[in-house]
mmCIF file of C-alpha atoms in Angstrom:
data_model
loop_
_atom_site.group_PDB
_atom_site.id
_atom_site.type_symbol
_atom_site.label_atom_id
_atom_site.label_comp_id
_atom_site.label_asym_id
_atom_site.label_seq_id
_atom_site.Cartn_x
_atom_site.Cartn_y
_atom_site.Cartn_z
ATOM 1 C CA MET A 1 -0.064 -0.291 0.032
ATOM 2 C CA ASN A 2 1.208 3.403 -0.661
ATOM 3 C CA SER A 3 2.556 5.116 2.233
ATOM 4 C CA ASP A 4 1.736 8.447 1.305
ATOM 5 C CA TYR A 5 -1.808 7.907 2.325
ATOM 6 C CA ASN A 6 -1.046 6.487 5.794
ATOM 7 C CA ASN A 7 -1.383 9.104 8.120
ATOM 8 C CA GLU A 8 -0.833 6.821 11.556
ATOM 9 C CA ASP A 9 2.332 8.636 12.046
ATOM 10 C CA LYS A 10 1.834 11.866 11.029
ATOM 11 C CA PRO A 11 1.018 15.028 13.267
ATOM 12 C CA ASP A 12 -2.262 16.699 13.139
ATOM 13 C CA MET A 13 -2.004 19.529 11.188
ATOM 14 C CA ARG A 14 -5.745 20.992 11.487
ATOM 15 C CA ASP A 15 -4.635 23.383 13.951
ATOM 16 C CA HIS A 16 -2.090 25.528 11.955
ATOM 17 C CA GLU A 17 -3.511 28.524 10.529
ATOM 18 C CA PRO A 18 -2.137 30.229 7.217
ATOM 19 C CA GLY A 19 0.974 32.119 7.084
ATOM 20 C CA SER A 20 0.877 35.962 6.781
ATOM 21 C CA MET A 21 2.269 37.633 3.625
ATOM 22 C CA LEU A 22 6.015 38.372 3.589
ATOM 23 C CA PRO A 23 7.210 41.618 2.412
ATOM 24 C CA ASN A 24 8.404 39.828 -0.692
ATOM 25 C CA PRO A 25 6.546 37.306 -1.468
ATOM 26 C CA GLY A 26 7.650 33.822 -2.216
ATOM 27 C CA GLU A 27 11.000 34.191 -0.440
ATOM 28 C CA GLY A 28 11.471 31.582 1.951
ATOM 29 C CA GLY A 29 13.489 28.383 3.137
ATOM 30 C CA PRO A 30 15.161 25.822 1.013
ATOM 31 C CA VAL A 31 13.537 22.296 -0.342
ATOM 32 C CA TYR A 32 14.777 19.103 1.252
ATOM 33 C CA PRO A 33 16.076 16.944 -1.592
ATOM 34 C CA GLY A 34 15.164 13.825 0.046
ATOM 35 C CA ASP A 35 17.217 10.351 -0.857
ATOM 36 C CA ASN A 36 18.110 10.672 -4.220
ATOM 37 C CA GLY A 37 14.555 11.837 -5.531
ATOM 38 C CA MET A 38 12.961 8.300 -3.763
ATOM 39 C CA MET A 39 9.822 9.139 -2.091
ATOM 40 C CA GLU A 40 9.041 6.380 -0.154
ATOM 41 C CA ASP A 41 7.498 7.331 3.391
ATOM 42 C CA HIS A 42 8.213 10.859 3.207
ATOM 43 C CA THR A 43 5.758 13.629 3.773
ATOM 44 C CA PRO A 44 6.037 17.207 3.852
ATOM 45 C CA VAL A 45 7.878 18.316 7.164
ATOM 46 C CA ILE A 46 5.476 20.345 9.597
ATOM 47 C CA PRO A 47 6.174 24.414 9.335
ATOM 48 C CA LEU A 48 8.114 26.042 12.147
ATOM 49 C CA PRO A 49 6.445 26.462 15.266
ATOM 50 C CA ASN A 50 5.030 29.830 14.200
ATOM 51 C CA PRO A 51 3.235 28.817 10.878
ATOM 52 C CA GLY A 52 3.978 30.152 7.695
ATOM 53 C CA GLU A 53 7.517 30.988 8.892
ATOM 54 C CA GLY A 54 9.354 28.341 6.415
ATOM 55 C CA GLY A 55 10.366 24.991 6.598
ATOM 56 C CA PRO A 56 11.876 22.264 4.084
ATOM 57 C CA VAL A 57 9.526 20.279 2.396
ATOM 58 C CA TYR A 58 10.358 17.134 0.233
ATOM 59 C CA PRO A 59 9.373 17.750 -3.238
ATOM 60 C CA GLY A 60 7.725 14.891 -4.004
ATOM 61 C CA ASN A 61 7.880 12.738 -7.179
ATOM 62 C CA MET A 62 11.434 14.024 -8.708
ATOM 63 C CA ASN A 63 10.749 11.960 -11.914
ATOM 64 C CA GLY A 64 8.144 14.923 -13.070
ATOM 65 C CA ASP A 65 5.184 12.933 -12.230
ATOM 66 C CA GLN A 66 3.168 15.934 -11.846
ATOM 67 C CA MET A 67 0.062 17.497 -13.009
ATOM 68 C CA PHE A 68 0.266 20.886 -14.963
ATOM 69 C CA PRO A 69 -2.050 23.912 -14.778
ATOM 70 C CA GLY A 70 -4.762 23.230 -17.620
ATOM 71 C CA GLY A 71 -5.690 26.207 -19.335
ATOM 72 C CA GLY A 72 -4.567 29.965 -20.127
ATOM 73 C CA ASN A 73 -2.253 32.297 -18.857
ATOM 74 C CA MET A 74 -3.294 35.291 -16.838
ATOM 75 C CA ASN A 75 -5.897 36.485 -19.266
ATOM 76 C CA GLY A 76 -7.334 33.219 -19.425
ATOM 77 C CA GLU A 77 -6.850 32.877 -22.923
ATOM 78 C CA THR A 78 -4.073 31.348 -25.243
ATOM 79 C CA GLY A 79 -1.345 34.056 -25.766
ATOM 80 C CA GLY A 80 -0.855 37.544 -24.696
ATOM 81 C CA ASN A 81 1.148 39.044 -21.955
ATOM 82 C CA ASN A 82 -0.250 42.076 -20.821
ATOM 83 C CA PRO A 83 -3.353 41.189 -18.653
ATOM 84 C CA ILE A 84 -3.668 44.101 -16.725
ATOM 85 C CA GLU A 85 -4.565 46.071 -20.163
ATOM 86 C CA ASN A 86 -6.852 43.209 -21.137
ATOM 87 C CA ILE A 87 -8.660 43.739 -17.497
ATOM 88 C CA LEU A 88 -9.159 47.639 -17.971
ATOM 89 C CA SER A 89 -10.456 46.765 -21.520
ATOM 90 C CA GLY A 90 -13.020 44.693 -19.841
ATOM 91 C CA LEU A 91 -11.485 41.432 -21.793
ATOM 92 C CA VAL A 92 -12.036 38.193 -20.058
ATOM 93 C CA GLY A 93 -10.724 36.096 -22.438
ATOM 94 C CA THR A 94 -11.345 32.214 -23.459
ATOM 95 C CA ILE A 95 -13.388 30.105 -20.994
ATOM 96 C CA ILE A 96 -11.201 27.317 -19.438
ATOM 97 C CA THR A 97 -12.560 23.716 -19.609
ATOM 98 C CA THR A 98 -11.980 21.413 -16.902
ATOM 99 C CA TYR A 99 -14.489 19.338 -16.343
ATOM 100 C CA PRO A 100 -13.467 15.554 -15.068
ATOM 101 C CA ARG A 101 -12.315 13.259 -17.821
ATOM 102 C CA PRO A 102 -13.821 9.501 -17.779
ATOM 103 C CA ASN A 103 -11.572 6.883 -16.787
ATOM 104 C CA ILE A 104 -8.558 9.064 -15.403
ATOM 105 C CA PRO A 105 -6.484 6.887 -13.329
ATOM 106 C CA CYS A 106 -6.128 7.673 -9.550
ATOM 107 C CA ARG A 107 -2.469 8.657 -9.393
ATOM 108 C CA PHE A 108 -2.659 9.407 -5.630
ATOM 109 C CA CYS A 109 -4.512 6.734 -4.206
ATOM 110 C CA PRO A 110 -3.555 3.504 -2.468
ATOM 111 C CA SER A 111 -3.171 0.260 -4.393
ATOM 112 C CA GLY A 112 -6.863 -1.343 -4.897
ATOM 113 C CA ASN A 113 -8.456 1.832 -3.245
ATOM 114 C CA THR A 114 -11.657 2.555 -4.670
ATOM 115 C CA ALA A 115 -12.991 5.396 -2.765
ATOM 116 C CA PHE A 116 -11.943 8.318 -4.198
ATOM 117 C CA GLY A 117 -12.897 12.180 -5.388
ATOM 118 C CA VAL A 118 -11.940 14.346 -8.171
ATOM 119 C CA VAL A 119 -9.816 17.610 -7.096
ATOM 120 C CA ARG A 120 -8.681 20.445 -9.303
ATOM 121 C CA PHE A 121 -6.620 23.800 -8.000
ATOM 122 C CA LEU A 122 -7.432 27.318 -8.548
ATOM 123 C CA ASN A 123 -4.545 30.293 -7.602
ATOM 124 C CA ALA A 124 -6.961 33.310 -7.220
ATOM 125 C CA ALA A 125 -4.122 35.267 -4.991
ATOM 126 C CA SER A 126 -2.904 38.115 -6.157
ATOM 127 C CA ASN A 127 0.536 39.614 -5.328
ATOM 128 C CA TYR A 128 2.286 36.201 -5.192
ATOM 129 C CA ASN A 129 4.757 34.561 -7.353
ATOM 130 C CA PRO A 130 4.114 30.710 -8.596
ATOM 131 C CA PHE A 131 2.860 27.898 -6.006
ATOM 132 C CA LYS A 132 3.754 24.334 -5.924
ATOM 133 C CA ILE A 133 1.131 22.038 -4.468
ATOM 134 C CA TYR A 134 1.341 19.003 -2.817
ATOM 135 C CA ILE A 135 -1.088 16.234 -1.771
ATOM 136 C CA ASN A 136 0.333 14.686 1.200
ATOM 137 C CA ALA A 137 4.231 13.743 -0.502
ATOM 138 C CA ASN A 138 3.049 13.863 -3.813
ATOM 139 C CA MET A 139 3.366 16.903 -5.976
ATOM 140 C CA VAL A 140 0.220 17.722 -7.998
ATOM 141 C CA VAL A 141 1.219 21.227 -9.270
ATOM 142 C CA ASP A 142 4.907 22.107 -10.249
ATOM 143 C CA GLN A 143 4.197 25.901 -10.825
ATOM 144 C CA LEU A 144 0.560 27.334 -10.430
ATOM 145 C CA ASN A 145 0.673 30.952 -11.552
ATOM 146 C CA TYR A 146 -1.886 33.633 -10.746
ATOM 147 C CA ALA A 147 -5.478 33.032 -12.561
ATOM 148 C CA GLU A 148 -4.763 29.459 -13.591
ATOM 149 C CA VAL A 149 -6.958 26.397 -12.731
ATOM 150 C CA THR A 150 -5.505 22.727 -12.815
ATOM 151 C CA GLU A 151 -7.195 19.670 -14.703
ATOM 152 C CA TYR A 152 -9.239 17.531 -12.193
ATOM 153 C CA GLU A 153 -7.163 14.492 -10.732
ATOM 154 C CA LYS A 154 -8.617 11.518 -8.692
ATOM 155 C CA VAL A 155 -7.868 11.734 -5.041
ATOM 156 C CA ALA A 156 -8.093 9.019 -2.355
ATOM 157 C CA SER A 157 -11.232 10.321 -0.312
ATOM 158 C CA GLY A 158 -10.656 11.526 3.250
ATOM 159 C CA ASN A 159 -8.456 13.970 4.875
ATOM 160 C CA ARG A 160 -5.362 14.928 3.028
ATOM 161 C CA THR A 161 -2.640 17.047 3.477
ATOM 162 C CA ILE A 162 -2.529 20.307 1.424
ATOM 163 C CA THR A 163 0.984 21.867 1.360
ATOM 164 C CA VAL A 164 1.121 25.293 -0.901
ATOM 165 C CA MET A 165 4.872 26.694 -1.032
ATOM 166 C CA GLY A 166 6.855 28.979 -3.071
ATOM 167 C CA GLU A 167 9.398 27.798 -5.936
ATOM 168 C CA ASN A 168 12.096 27.877 -3.337
ATOM 169 C CA GLY A 169 10.443 25.896 -0.447
ATOM 170 C CA TYR A 170 8.671 28.692 1.611
ATOM 171 C CA ILE A 171 5.594 26.975 3.060
ATOM 172 C CA TYR A 172 2.745 29.331 2.922
ATOM 173 C CA ILE A 173 -0.294 26.795 3.774
ATOM 174 C CA GLN A 174 -0.452 23.280 5.041
ATOM 175 C CA LYS A 175 -3.595 22.195 6.384
ATOM 176 C CA GLN A 176 -5.830 19.209 6.339
ATOM 177 C CA ILE A 177 -8.690 19.302 3.413
ATOM 178 C CA ALA A 178 -11.383 16.866 3.201
ATOM 179 C CA ILE A 179 -11.567 14.954 -0.053
ATOM 180 C CA PRO A 180 -15.523 14.145 -0.314
ATOM 181 C CA GLN A 181 -16.123 10.739 -1.933
ATOM 182 C CA ASN A 182 -17.362 10.411 -5.266
ATOM 183 C CA ARG A 183 -17.672 14.158 -5.695
ATOM 184 C CA ALA A 184 -15.898 17.116 -7.422
ATOM 185 C CA ILE A 185 -14.158 20.112 -5.722
ATOM 186 C CA THR A 186 -12.166 22.893 -6.459
ATOM 187 C CA ILE A 187 -9.419 23.890 -3.444
ATOM 188 C CA ALA A 188 -8.893 27.811 -4.205
ATOM 189 C CA ILE A 189 -5.629 29.868 -3.060
ATOM 190 C CA ILE A 190 -7.121 33.022 -1.704
ATOM 191 C CA ASN A 191 -6.215 36.031 -0.202
ATOM 192 C CA THR A 192 -7.236 36.980 3.007
ATOM 193 C CA GLU A 193 -6.580 40.097 5.268
ATOM 194 C CA SER A 194 -3.932 38.117 6.931
ATOM 195 C CA GLY A 195 -2.419 36.592 4.431
ATOM 196 C CA LEU A 196 -3.452 33.124 2.294
ATOM 197 C CA ASP A 197 -5.870 30.269 2.943
ATOM 198 C CA LEU A 198 -7.527 27.809 1.094
ATOM 199 C CA PHE A 199 -11.171 27.679 0.185
ATOM 200 C CA VAL A 200 -13.181 24.491 -0.851
ATOM 201 C CA ILE A 201 -15.721 24.727 -3.252
ATOM 202 C CA ASN A 202 -18.036 22.240 -4.201
ATOM 203 C CA ASP A 203 -18.534 21.386 -7.912
ATOM 204 C CA GLU A 204 -22.118 19.978 -7.974
ATOM 205 C CA GLU A 205 -23.810 19.237 -10.912
ATOM 206 C CA CYS A 206 -26.831 21.423 -12.148
ATOM 207 C CA ARG A 207 -29.523 20.250 -13.685
ATOM 208 C CA LYS A 208 -30.216 21.610 -17.303
ATOM 209 C CA PRO A 209 -34.026 21.347 -18.474
ATOM 210 C CA LEU A 210 -34.906 22.023 -22.216
ATOM 211 C CA GLN A 211 -31.202 21.929 -23.170
ATOM 212 C CA THR A 212 -30.255 25.289 -21.250
ATOM 213 C CA GLY A 213 -26.965 25.944 -19.475
ATOM 214 C CA CYS A 214 -25.955 26.617 -15.977
ATOM 215 C CA ILE A 215 -24.132 29.563 -14.384
ATOM 216 C CA ARG A 216 -23.009 30.541 -10.919
ATOM 217 C CA VAL A 217 -20.676 33.074 -9.181
ATOM 218 C CA CYS A 218 -17.859 32.723 -6.498
ATOM 219 C CA ASN A 219 -16.523 35.890 -4.994
ATOM 220 C CA LEU A 220 -13.138 35.348 -3.868
ATOM 221 C CA ALA A 221 -12.157 39.211 -3.888
ATOM 222 C CA VAL A 222 -11.317 39.898 -0.091
ATOM 223 C CA ASN A 223 -11.094 43.951 -0.443
ATOM 224 C CA SER A 224 -14.252 44.528 -2.213
ATOM 225 C CA GLY A 225 -17.379 43.692 -0.332
ATOM 226 C CA PRO A 226 -20.347 42.218 -1.481
ATOM 227 C CA LEU A 227 -20.482 42.006 -5.676
ATOM 228 C CA ASN A 228 -23.329 42.143 -8.234
ATOM 229 C CA VAL A 229 -23.283 39.936 -11.685
ATOM 230 C CA VAL A 230 -25.814 41.238 -13.807
ATOM 231 C CA ILE A 231 -25.980 38.880 -17.501
ATOM 232 C CA GLY A 232 -27.861 39.915 -20.568
ATOM 233 C CA GLN A 233 -28.926 43.352 -18.869
ATOM 234 C CA GLN A 234 -31.139 41.499 -16.140
ATOM 235 C CA TYR A 235 -31.392 38.456 -17.454
ATOM 236 C CA ILE A 236 -29.525 36.846 -14.595
ATOM 237 C CA ASN A 237 -28.870 38.500 -11.409
ATOM 238 C CA PHE A 238 -26.424 37.518 -8.356
ATOM 239 C CA MET A 239 -26.804 40.694 -6.045
ATOM 240 C CA ASN A 240 -24.749 41.100 -3.233
ATOM 241 C CA VAL A 241 -22.512 37.933 -3.247
ATOM 242 C CA ALA A 242 -20.462 38.355 -0.246
ATOM 243 C CA TYR A 243 -16.563 37.356 0.352
ATOM 244 C CA LYS A 244 -16.238 33.358 -0.107
ATOM 245 C CA GLU A 245 -19.690 32.869 -1.217
ATOM 246 C CA VAL A 246 -20.598 30.764 -3.971
ATOM 247 C CA THR A 247 -24.135 31.016 -5.420
ATOM 248 C CA ASP A 248 -26.168 28.383 -6.407
ATOM 249 C CA PHE A 249 -26.574 27.570 -10.161
ATOM 250 C CA LYS A 250 -29.134 29.368 -12.196
ATOM 251 C CA ASN A 251 -30.446 28.008 -15.909
ATOM 252 C CA ILE A 252 -29.391 30.020 -18.872
ATOM 253 C CA TRP A 253 -30.665 29.871 -22.163
ATOM 254 C CA PRO A 254 -27.428 29.441 -24.746
ATOM 255 C CA GLY A 255 -26.127 32.268 -26.687
ATOM 256 C CA ASP A 256 -23.654 35.435 -26.197
ATOM 257 C CA TYR A 257 -24.427 37.949 -23.265
ATOM 258 C CA ASN A 258 -22.735 40.730 -21.874
ATOM 259 C CA PHE A 259 -22.214 40.539 -18.093
ATOM 260 C CA TYR A 260 -21.566 43.338 -15.732
ATOM 261 C CA VAL A 261 -19.715 43.238 -12.108
ATOM 262 C CA SER A 262 -20.658 46.193 -9.818
ATOM 263 C CA ARG A 263 -20.531 46.732 -6.181
ATOM 264 C CA SER A 264 -23.673 49.215 -6.195
ATOM 265 C CA ARG A 265 -26.613 47.548 -3.703
ATOM 266 C CA GLY A 266 -30.089 47.841 -5.280
ATOM 267 C CA MET A 267 -29.960 49.100 -8.611
ATOM 268 C CA ALA A 268 -31.899 48.212 -11.175
ATOM 269 C CA ARG A 269 -29.797 48.661 -14.197
ATOM 270 C CA PRO A 270 -26.024 48.572 -12.937
ATOM 271 C CA TYR A 271 -24.742 48.805 -16.464
ATOM 272 C CA MET A 272 -26.152 52.279 -16.446
ATOM 273 C CA THR A 273 -25.142 53.644 -13.165
ATOM 274 C CA GLY A 274 -21.206 53.981 -13.570
ATOM 275 C CA ASN A 275 -20.715 51.717 -10.752
ATOM 276 C CA VAL A 276 -19.289 48.897 -12.838
ATOM 277 C CA LEU A 277 -15.818 47.330 -12.085
ATOM 278 C CA LEU A 278 -15.898 45.212 -14.882
ATOM 279 C CA SER A 279 -18.016 44.251 -18.195
ATOM 280 C CA SER A 280 -17.410 41.795 -20.492
ATOM 281 C CA THR A 281 -19.338 39.045 -22.412
ATOM 282 C CA ILE A 282 -19.676 35.246 -22.005
ATOM 283 C CA GLY A 283 -20.861 32.558 -24.452
ATOM 284 C CA ILE A 284 -23.083 29.878 -23.222
ATOM 285 C CA ASP A 285 -23.284 26.729 -24.730
ATOM 286 C CA MET A 286 -26.120 24.133 -24.137
ATOM 287 C CA ASN A 287 -25.958 21.283 -21.551
ATOM 288 C CA VAL A 288 -22.628 23.122 -20.217
ATOM 289 C CA SER A 289 -21.954 24.743 -16.700
ATOM 290 C CA TYR A 290 -20.041 27.478 -15.834
ATOM 291 C CA THR A 291 -18.456 29.189 -12.752
ATOM 292 C CA ILE A 292 -17.570 32.942 -12.555
ATOM 293 C CA TYR A 293 -14.827 33.568 -10.156
ATOM 294 C CA LEU A 294 -14.250 36.825 -9.197
ATOM 295 C CA PHE A 295 -10.807 37.540 -7.388
ATOM 296 C CA HIS A 296 -8.400 40.747 -7.324
ATOM 297 C CA TRP A 297 -5.670 41.476 -9.557
ATOM 298 C CA ASN A 298 -4.576 44.423 -7.224
ATOM 299 C CA LEU A 299 -4.797 44.113 -3.429
ATOM 300 C CA SER A 300 -4.294 47.672 -3.020
ATOM 301 C CA SER A 301 -7.356 48.918 -4.814
ATOM 302 C CA PRO A 302 -11.037 47.230 -3.994
ATOM 303 C CA ASP A 303 -12.277 48.229 -7.582
ATOM 304 C CA ALA A 304 -9.362 46.306 -9.314
ATOM 305 C CA VAL A 305 -11.513 42.908 -9.807
ATOM 306 C CA ARG A 306 -11.288 40.567 -12.571
ATOM 307 C CA ALA A 307 -13.244 37.377 -13.837
ATOM 308 C CA LEU A 308 -12.160 34.204 -14.620
ATOM 309 C CA ILE A 309 -14.837 31.559 -16.159
ATOM 310 C CA VAL A 310 -14.505 28.086 -15.810
ATOM 311 C CA GLU A 311 -16.362 25.223 -17.612
ATOM 312 C CA GLU A 312 -17.825 22.832 -15.096
ATOM 313 C CA HIS A 313 -18.532 19.060 -15.806
#
C-alpha cells in the first residue's frame, strides 16, 4: 500500500493557520532534496512553530510525475502577456474547460483503493509568485500561476494534507482538507486579510432542463465587499454575493451575453449607474455549466476585480 496516505504517524495539521504575506512574497527556506529523489515514506515537513515562517518540504516525485496547469495564462486565454491592459479593457478571454475526464487514473490512491473524489486547484491569490502544491508527499502542481486552474485529478477520499509553497520551498499553507467520495471539488488559494488560505468549493452538477446551460458566481475578492453580477441586462442576476460565497446555479439559455460586475446595491440597471467594476461577454453552450470566479488583480484597490470563467462538468 502506498505509504503517502498512511496517516498513523503524521502529526495533526488541523490547528495550523495560513501564514501571513511576506514583504517579498515567494522568499523563504530551502527544499529538502530527499534520498536521491525517492519518495518512500516521506511527507511534507510540518511548518516551524510559527506557521508560515518557512521550513523544508520534500519535493515529491523527482521524476516529473506532476500535474500541470490546465489552461490559459493570466488573461484566461492562449497568448497575450499584458493582463492588466486586458482587464482594464473589459476582456476576460477564452473560457477554461476543466471538467473531469472519464476513466482518468487515480494517481494518488493506495493500491486497490476504490474510494476517491476528484480535485482541481485554482490560484486566485494576487501579489504572489507561482506556487507548488502537494497532496501529502505527492507533488500535483509544479508551477501554478495566478489566475490558472488545473485539470481535475482523482484523489483518495478522506483527510489529505495540502501543502502550498513557493518555488524555493517557503511554506505558505499546510492544512488538512477533506476529500469527499465520488464528488468533485475546487481548492482555491485565496487572499485573506492576514495572508493566504485554502477555500473549498463544491462542484455540484446542475440540472439543465430544455437543453439550457447553467451558471453561478464565486466571490474570492477579499477587499471588494459584496458584488453583483448581472448577465444579459437583468436576464440573470446574482446580487450582493459576499466574499467566499458561492451562489447556486441558475439556468440560462445558450447564446452570447454581456455581463456586468458592480458593487452598487439594489440598483435596477447596473450597466447604467457608472458603478461597474468590470464588463465583458460570455458565451453559453447548451448543456454546459459555468462558474464566474471573481478575485483581485491588485490588492491595493478594492475596485481592481477580474473575472475568470471556468466550464464545469
